[in-house]
Short mmCIF file of C-alpha atoms in Angstrom, two decimals:
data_model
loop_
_atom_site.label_atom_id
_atom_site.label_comp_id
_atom_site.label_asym_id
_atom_site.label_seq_id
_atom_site.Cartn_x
_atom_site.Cartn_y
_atom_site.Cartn_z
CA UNK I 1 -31.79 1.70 -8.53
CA UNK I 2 -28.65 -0.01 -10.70
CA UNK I 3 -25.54 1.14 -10.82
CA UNK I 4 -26.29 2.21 -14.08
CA UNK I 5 -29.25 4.14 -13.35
CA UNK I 6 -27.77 5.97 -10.60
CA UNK I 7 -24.55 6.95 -12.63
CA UNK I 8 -26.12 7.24 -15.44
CA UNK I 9 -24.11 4.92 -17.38
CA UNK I 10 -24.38 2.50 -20.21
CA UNK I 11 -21.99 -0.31 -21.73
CA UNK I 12 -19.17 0.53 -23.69
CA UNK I 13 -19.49 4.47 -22.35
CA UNK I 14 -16.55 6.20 -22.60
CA UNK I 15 -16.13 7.97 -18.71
CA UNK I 16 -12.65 9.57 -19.30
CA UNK I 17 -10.30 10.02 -22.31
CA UNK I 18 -7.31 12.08 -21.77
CA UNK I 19 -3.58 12.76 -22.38
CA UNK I 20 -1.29 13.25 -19.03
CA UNK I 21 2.40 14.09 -19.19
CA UNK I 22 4.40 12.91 -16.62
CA UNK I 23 7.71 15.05 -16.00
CA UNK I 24 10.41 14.18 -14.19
CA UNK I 25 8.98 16.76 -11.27
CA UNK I 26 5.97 14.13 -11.22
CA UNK I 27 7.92 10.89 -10.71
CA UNK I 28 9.80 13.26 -7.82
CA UNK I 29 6.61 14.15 -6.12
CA UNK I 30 5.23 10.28 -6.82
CA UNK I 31 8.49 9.00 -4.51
CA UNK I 32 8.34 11.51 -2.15
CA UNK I 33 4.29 10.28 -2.02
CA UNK I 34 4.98 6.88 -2.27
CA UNK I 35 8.33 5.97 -0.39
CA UNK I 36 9.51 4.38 -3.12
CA UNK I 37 13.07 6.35 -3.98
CA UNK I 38 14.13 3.39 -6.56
CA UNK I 39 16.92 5.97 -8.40
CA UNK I 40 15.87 4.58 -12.02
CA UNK I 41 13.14 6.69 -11.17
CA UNK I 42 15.39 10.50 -11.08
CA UNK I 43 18.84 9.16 -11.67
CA UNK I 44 19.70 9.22 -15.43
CA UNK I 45 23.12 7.65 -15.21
CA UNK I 46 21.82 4.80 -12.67
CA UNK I 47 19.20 3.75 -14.83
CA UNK I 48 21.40 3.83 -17.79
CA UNK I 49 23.72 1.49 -15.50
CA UNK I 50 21.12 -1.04 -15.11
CA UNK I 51 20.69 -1.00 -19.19
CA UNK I 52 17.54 0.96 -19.25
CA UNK I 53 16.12 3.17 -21.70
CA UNK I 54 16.19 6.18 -19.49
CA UNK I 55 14.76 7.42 -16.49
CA UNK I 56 11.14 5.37 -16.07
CA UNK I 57 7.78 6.72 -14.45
CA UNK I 58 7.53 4.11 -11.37
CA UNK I 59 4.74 1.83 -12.62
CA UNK I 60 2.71 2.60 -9.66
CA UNK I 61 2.14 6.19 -10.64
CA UNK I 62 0.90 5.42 -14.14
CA UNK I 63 -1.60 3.32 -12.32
CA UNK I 64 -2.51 5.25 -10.20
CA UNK I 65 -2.70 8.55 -12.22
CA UNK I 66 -4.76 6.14 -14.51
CA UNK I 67 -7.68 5.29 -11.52
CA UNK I 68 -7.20 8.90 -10.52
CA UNK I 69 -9.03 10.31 -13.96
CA UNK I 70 -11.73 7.37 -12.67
CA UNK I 71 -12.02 8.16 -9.50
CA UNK I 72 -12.46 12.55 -10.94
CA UNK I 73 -15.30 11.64 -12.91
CA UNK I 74 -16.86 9.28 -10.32
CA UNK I 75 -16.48 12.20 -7.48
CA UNK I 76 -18.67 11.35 -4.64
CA UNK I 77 -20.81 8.73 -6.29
CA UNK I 78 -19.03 5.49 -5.44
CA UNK I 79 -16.02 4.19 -5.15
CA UNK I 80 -13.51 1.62 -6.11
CA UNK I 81 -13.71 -1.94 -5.14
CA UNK I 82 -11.24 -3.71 -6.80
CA UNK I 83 -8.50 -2.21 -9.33
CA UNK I 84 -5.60 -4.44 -11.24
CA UNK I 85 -3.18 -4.23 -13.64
CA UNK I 86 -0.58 -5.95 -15.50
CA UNK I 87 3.01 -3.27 -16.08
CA UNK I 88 3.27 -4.46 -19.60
CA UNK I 89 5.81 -1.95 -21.20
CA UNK I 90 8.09 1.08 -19.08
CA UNK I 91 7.70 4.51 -19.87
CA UNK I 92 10.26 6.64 -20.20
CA UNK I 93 9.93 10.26 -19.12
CA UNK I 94 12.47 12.75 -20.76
CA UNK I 95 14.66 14.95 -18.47
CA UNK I 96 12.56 18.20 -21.02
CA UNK I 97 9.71 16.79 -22.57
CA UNK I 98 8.56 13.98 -20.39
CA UNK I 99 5.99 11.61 -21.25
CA UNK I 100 2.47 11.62 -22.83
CA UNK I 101 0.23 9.01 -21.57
CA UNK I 102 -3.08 8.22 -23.36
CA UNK I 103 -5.51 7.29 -20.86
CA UNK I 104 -9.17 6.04 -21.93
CA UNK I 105 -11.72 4.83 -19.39
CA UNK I 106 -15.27 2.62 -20.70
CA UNK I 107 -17.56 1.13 -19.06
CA UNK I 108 -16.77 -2.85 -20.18
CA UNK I 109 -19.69 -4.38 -17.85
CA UNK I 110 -22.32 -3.60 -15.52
CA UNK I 111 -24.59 -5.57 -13.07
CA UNK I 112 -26.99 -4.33 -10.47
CA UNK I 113 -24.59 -2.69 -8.33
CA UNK I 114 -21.32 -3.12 -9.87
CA UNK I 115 -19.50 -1.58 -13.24
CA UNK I 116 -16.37 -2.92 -14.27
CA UNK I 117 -14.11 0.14 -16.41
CA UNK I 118 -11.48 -1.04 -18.92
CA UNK I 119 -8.70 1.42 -18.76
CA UNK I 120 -6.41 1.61 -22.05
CA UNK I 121 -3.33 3.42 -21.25
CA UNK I 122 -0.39 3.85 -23.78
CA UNK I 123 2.89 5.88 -24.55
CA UNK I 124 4.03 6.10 -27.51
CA UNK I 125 1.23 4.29 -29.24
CA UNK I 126 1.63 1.28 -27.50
CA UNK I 127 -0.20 -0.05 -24.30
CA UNK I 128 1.72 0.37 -20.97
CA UNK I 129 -0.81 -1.19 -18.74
CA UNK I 130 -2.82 -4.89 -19.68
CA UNK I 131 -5.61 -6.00 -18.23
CA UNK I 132 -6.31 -2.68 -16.50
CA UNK I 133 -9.43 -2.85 -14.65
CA UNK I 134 -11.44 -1.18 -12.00
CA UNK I 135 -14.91 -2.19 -10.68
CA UNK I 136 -16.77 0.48 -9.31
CA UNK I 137 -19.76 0.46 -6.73
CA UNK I 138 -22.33 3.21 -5.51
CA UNK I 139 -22.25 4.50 -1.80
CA UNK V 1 21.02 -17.62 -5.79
CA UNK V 2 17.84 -18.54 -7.19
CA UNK V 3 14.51 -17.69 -5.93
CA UNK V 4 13.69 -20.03 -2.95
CA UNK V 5 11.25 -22.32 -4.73
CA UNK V 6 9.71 -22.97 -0.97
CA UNK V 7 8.70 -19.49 0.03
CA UNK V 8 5.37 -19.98 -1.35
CA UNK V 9 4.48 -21.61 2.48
CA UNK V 10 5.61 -18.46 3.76
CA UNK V 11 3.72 -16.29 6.31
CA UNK V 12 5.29 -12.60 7.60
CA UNK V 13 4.35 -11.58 11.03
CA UNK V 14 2.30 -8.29 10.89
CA UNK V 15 3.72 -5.07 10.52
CA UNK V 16 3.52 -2.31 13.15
CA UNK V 17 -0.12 -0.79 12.13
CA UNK V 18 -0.20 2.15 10.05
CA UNK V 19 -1.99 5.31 10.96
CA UNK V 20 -3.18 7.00 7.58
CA UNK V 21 -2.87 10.74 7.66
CA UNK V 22 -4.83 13.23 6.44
CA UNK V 23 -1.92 15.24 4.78
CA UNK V 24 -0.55 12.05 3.80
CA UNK V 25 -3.48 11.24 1.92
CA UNK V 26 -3.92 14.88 0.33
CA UNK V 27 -0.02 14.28 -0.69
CA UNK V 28 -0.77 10.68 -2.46
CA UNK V 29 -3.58 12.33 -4.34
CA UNK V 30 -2.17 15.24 -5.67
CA UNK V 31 1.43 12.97 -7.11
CA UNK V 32 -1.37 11.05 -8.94
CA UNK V 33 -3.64 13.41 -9.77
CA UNK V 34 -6.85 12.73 -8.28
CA UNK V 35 -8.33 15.75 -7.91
CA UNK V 36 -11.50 14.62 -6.39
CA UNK V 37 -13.33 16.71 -3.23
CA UNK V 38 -13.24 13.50 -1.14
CA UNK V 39 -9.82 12.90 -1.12
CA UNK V 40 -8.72 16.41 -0.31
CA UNK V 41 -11.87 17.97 1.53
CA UNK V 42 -12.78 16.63 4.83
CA UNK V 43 -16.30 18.20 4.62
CA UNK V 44 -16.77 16.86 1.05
CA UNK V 45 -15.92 13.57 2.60
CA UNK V 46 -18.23 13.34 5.67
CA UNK V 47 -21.14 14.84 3.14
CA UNK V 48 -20.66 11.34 1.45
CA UNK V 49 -20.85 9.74 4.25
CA UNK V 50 -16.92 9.04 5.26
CA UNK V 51 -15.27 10.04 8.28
CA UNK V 52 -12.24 11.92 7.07
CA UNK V 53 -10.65 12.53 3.58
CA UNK V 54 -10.54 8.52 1.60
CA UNK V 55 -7.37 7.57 0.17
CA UNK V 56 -6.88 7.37 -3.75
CA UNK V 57 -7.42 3.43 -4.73
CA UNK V 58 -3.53 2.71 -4.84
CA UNK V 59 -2.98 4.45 -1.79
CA UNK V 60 -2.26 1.02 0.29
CA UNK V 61 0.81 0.44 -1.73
CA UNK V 62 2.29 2.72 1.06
CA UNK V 63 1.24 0.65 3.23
CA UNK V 64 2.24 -2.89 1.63
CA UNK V 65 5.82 -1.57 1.35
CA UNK V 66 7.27 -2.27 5.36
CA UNK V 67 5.70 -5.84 4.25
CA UNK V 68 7.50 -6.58 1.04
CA UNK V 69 11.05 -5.22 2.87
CA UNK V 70 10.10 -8.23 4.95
CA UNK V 71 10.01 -10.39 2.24
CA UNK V 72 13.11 -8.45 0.16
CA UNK V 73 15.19 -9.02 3.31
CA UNK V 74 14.53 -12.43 3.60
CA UNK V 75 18.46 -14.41 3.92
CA UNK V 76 17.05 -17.30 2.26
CA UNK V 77 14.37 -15.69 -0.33
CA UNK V 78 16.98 -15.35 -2.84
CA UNK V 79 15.64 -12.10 -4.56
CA UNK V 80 18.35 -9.74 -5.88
CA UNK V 81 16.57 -6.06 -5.81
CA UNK V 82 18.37 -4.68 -8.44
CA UNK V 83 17.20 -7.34 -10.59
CA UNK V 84 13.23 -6.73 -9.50
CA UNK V 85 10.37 -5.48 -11.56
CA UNK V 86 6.81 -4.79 -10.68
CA UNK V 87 4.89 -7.43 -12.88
CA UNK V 88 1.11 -7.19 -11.79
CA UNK V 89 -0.73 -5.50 -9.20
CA UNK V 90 -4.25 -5.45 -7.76
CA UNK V 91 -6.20 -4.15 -5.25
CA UNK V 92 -9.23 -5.83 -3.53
CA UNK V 93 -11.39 -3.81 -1.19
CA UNK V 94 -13.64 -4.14 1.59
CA UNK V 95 -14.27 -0.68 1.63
CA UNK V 96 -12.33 2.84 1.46
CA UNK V 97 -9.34 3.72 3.60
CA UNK V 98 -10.35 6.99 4.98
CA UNK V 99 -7.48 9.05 6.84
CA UNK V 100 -7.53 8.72 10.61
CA UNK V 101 -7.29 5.04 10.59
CA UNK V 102 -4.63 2.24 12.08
CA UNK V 103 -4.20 -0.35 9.44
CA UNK V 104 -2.09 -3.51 10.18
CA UNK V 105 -0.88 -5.36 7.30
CA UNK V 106 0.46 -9.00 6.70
CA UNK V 107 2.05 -10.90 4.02
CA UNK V 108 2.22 -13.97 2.70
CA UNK V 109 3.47 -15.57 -0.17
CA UNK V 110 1.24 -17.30 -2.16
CA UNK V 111 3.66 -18.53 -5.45
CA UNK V 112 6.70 -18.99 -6.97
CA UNK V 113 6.93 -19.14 -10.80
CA UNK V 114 9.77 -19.54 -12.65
CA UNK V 115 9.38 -18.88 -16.43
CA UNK V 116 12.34 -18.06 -19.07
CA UNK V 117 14.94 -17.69 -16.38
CA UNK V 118 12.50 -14.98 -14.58
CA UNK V 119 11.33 -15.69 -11.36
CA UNK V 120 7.71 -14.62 -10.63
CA UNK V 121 6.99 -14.14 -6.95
CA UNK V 122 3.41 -13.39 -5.55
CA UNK V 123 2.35 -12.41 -2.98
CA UNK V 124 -0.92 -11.22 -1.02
CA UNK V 125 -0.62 -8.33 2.06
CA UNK V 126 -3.78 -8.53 3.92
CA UNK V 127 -4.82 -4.78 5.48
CA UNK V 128 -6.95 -5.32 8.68
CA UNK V 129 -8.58 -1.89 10.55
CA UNK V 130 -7.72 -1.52 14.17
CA UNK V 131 -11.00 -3.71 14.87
CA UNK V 132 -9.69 -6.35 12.78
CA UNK V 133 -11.72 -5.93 10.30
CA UNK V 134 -10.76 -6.15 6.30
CA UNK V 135 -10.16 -3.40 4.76
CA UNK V 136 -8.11 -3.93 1.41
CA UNK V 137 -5.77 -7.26 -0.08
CA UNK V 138 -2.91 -6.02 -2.50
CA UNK V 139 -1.67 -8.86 -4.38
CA UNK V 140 1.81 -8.04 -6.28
CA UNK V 141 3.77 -9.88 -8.67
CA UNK V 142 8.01 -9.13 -8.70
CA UNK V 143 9.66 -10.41 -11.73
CA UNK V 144 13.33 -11.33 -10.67
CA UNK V 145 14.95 -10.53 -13.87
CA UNK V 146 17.54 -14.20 -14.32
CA UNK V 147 21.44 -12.92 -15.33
CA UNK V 148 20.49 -13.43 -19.25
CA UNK V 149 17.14 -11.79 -19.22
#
């Protein structure tokens, strides 16, 4: 059976479209997660040192939140083979309100047993992520 | 200092192997949200067919890390950390990382770019299991950020 068949997928098939806020609580748990305890990432007046807009999500986490919404509607069925981005834009996540992140996931090609999914990911009505893709393949 | 335009024939010697855990995994997956059975149930996971709990796609970032400190603390690499950005990233896999295995990672640098007074350094960590075997390449771009950009 295809990939297709066995998913039950077709081109240009939307397989996730949601919004996630990051808060400042997620880019502490992401660190502790990660190792990475850059302080742009928790420390207002650091990042404002360094001349940034404000405290950023680490670019890692919006990538991986991103193949996380994938990888919930895949479940059990396959997994990821390859996964790439380009950090195109920061996003900033406010000390109250954090930071909304637009996440879309479609199927952008399929062959016998592989599916590539284009990820669109944005803040603020503009892309965060370029050339996010993941290719998926059945167990 | 500028970037070493020569670290491009640059080869790390491998880290101390990695053993992934199975809370450490459940802790990845939960900061980013994947909320799927395999990567927090183990019996999910061996009804798939894995041996433990599989780690979330971007989960051997954690392990790349003790290899790009290599390259960061490099005397003659020339890359100012406060001045570094994450430009690209990608993943290539073998298969899964499941939780319970020893992976051993290398890294070498693969190019040097310099474009607008940025400095573009790549660079390609190999994962191996503790059979040798290929697991997962993470290839990373830094952007070293010049004085004026």
């Amino acid at each position: 059976m295809s990939i297709a068949e066995t998913l039950g997928i077709e081109l240009g098939q939307v397989v996730a479209d949601q919004t996630l806020t990051l808060t400042r609580d997620s880019l502490v748990r992401y660190a502790g997660a990660s190792g990475d305890f850059n302080p742009i990432h928790y420390r207002d007046d650091v990042a404002a040192r360094v001349g940034l807009p404000g405290v950023l999500a680490h670019g890692m986490l919006t990538m991986g939140v991103a193949i996380g919404a994938v990888t919930d509607w895949l479940d059990a069925r396959g997994w990821v083979s390859d996964y790439q981005v380009r950090f195109t834009r920061p996003v900033v996540v406010d000390p109250v309100d954090g930071a909304e992140v637009q996440l879309v996931a479609t199927v952008g090609a399929l062959d016998d047993d592989e599916a590539r999914i284009d990820l669109t990911v944005s803040y603020g009505g503009q892309t965060v992520l370029g050339k996010a893709q993941a290719r998926i393949r059945t167990l | 200092m500028p970037v070493n335009p020569d670290l491009p024939e640059r080869t790390f010697p491998p880290v101390a192997p990695y053993l992934v855990g199975r809370e450490k995994v459940r802790e990845f997956a939960r900061a980013t949200r994947a909320s799927a059975a395999v990567h927090h149930d183990v019996e999910a996971a061996r009804s798939a067919g894995f041996a433990d709990v599989v780690a979330p796609p971007t989960f051997p970032i954690v392990v790349a890390e003790a290899t790009l400190q290599q390259l960061l603390a490099e005397p003659d690499a020339g890359i100012d950390f406060s001045r570094v950005v994450h430009g690209d990233q990608r993943f290539t896999y073998s298969r899964p990382v499941v939780a319970g295995e020893e992976l051993t990672a290398t890294l070498r640098v693969t190019g040097v770019k310099t474009l607008g007074g940025n400095a573009m350094v790549t660079s390609e960590t190999d994962m191996v299991d503790a059979a040798g075997q290929h697991v997962v390449t993470s290839v990373s771009t830094l952007v070293v950020r010049g004085d004026d950009a």
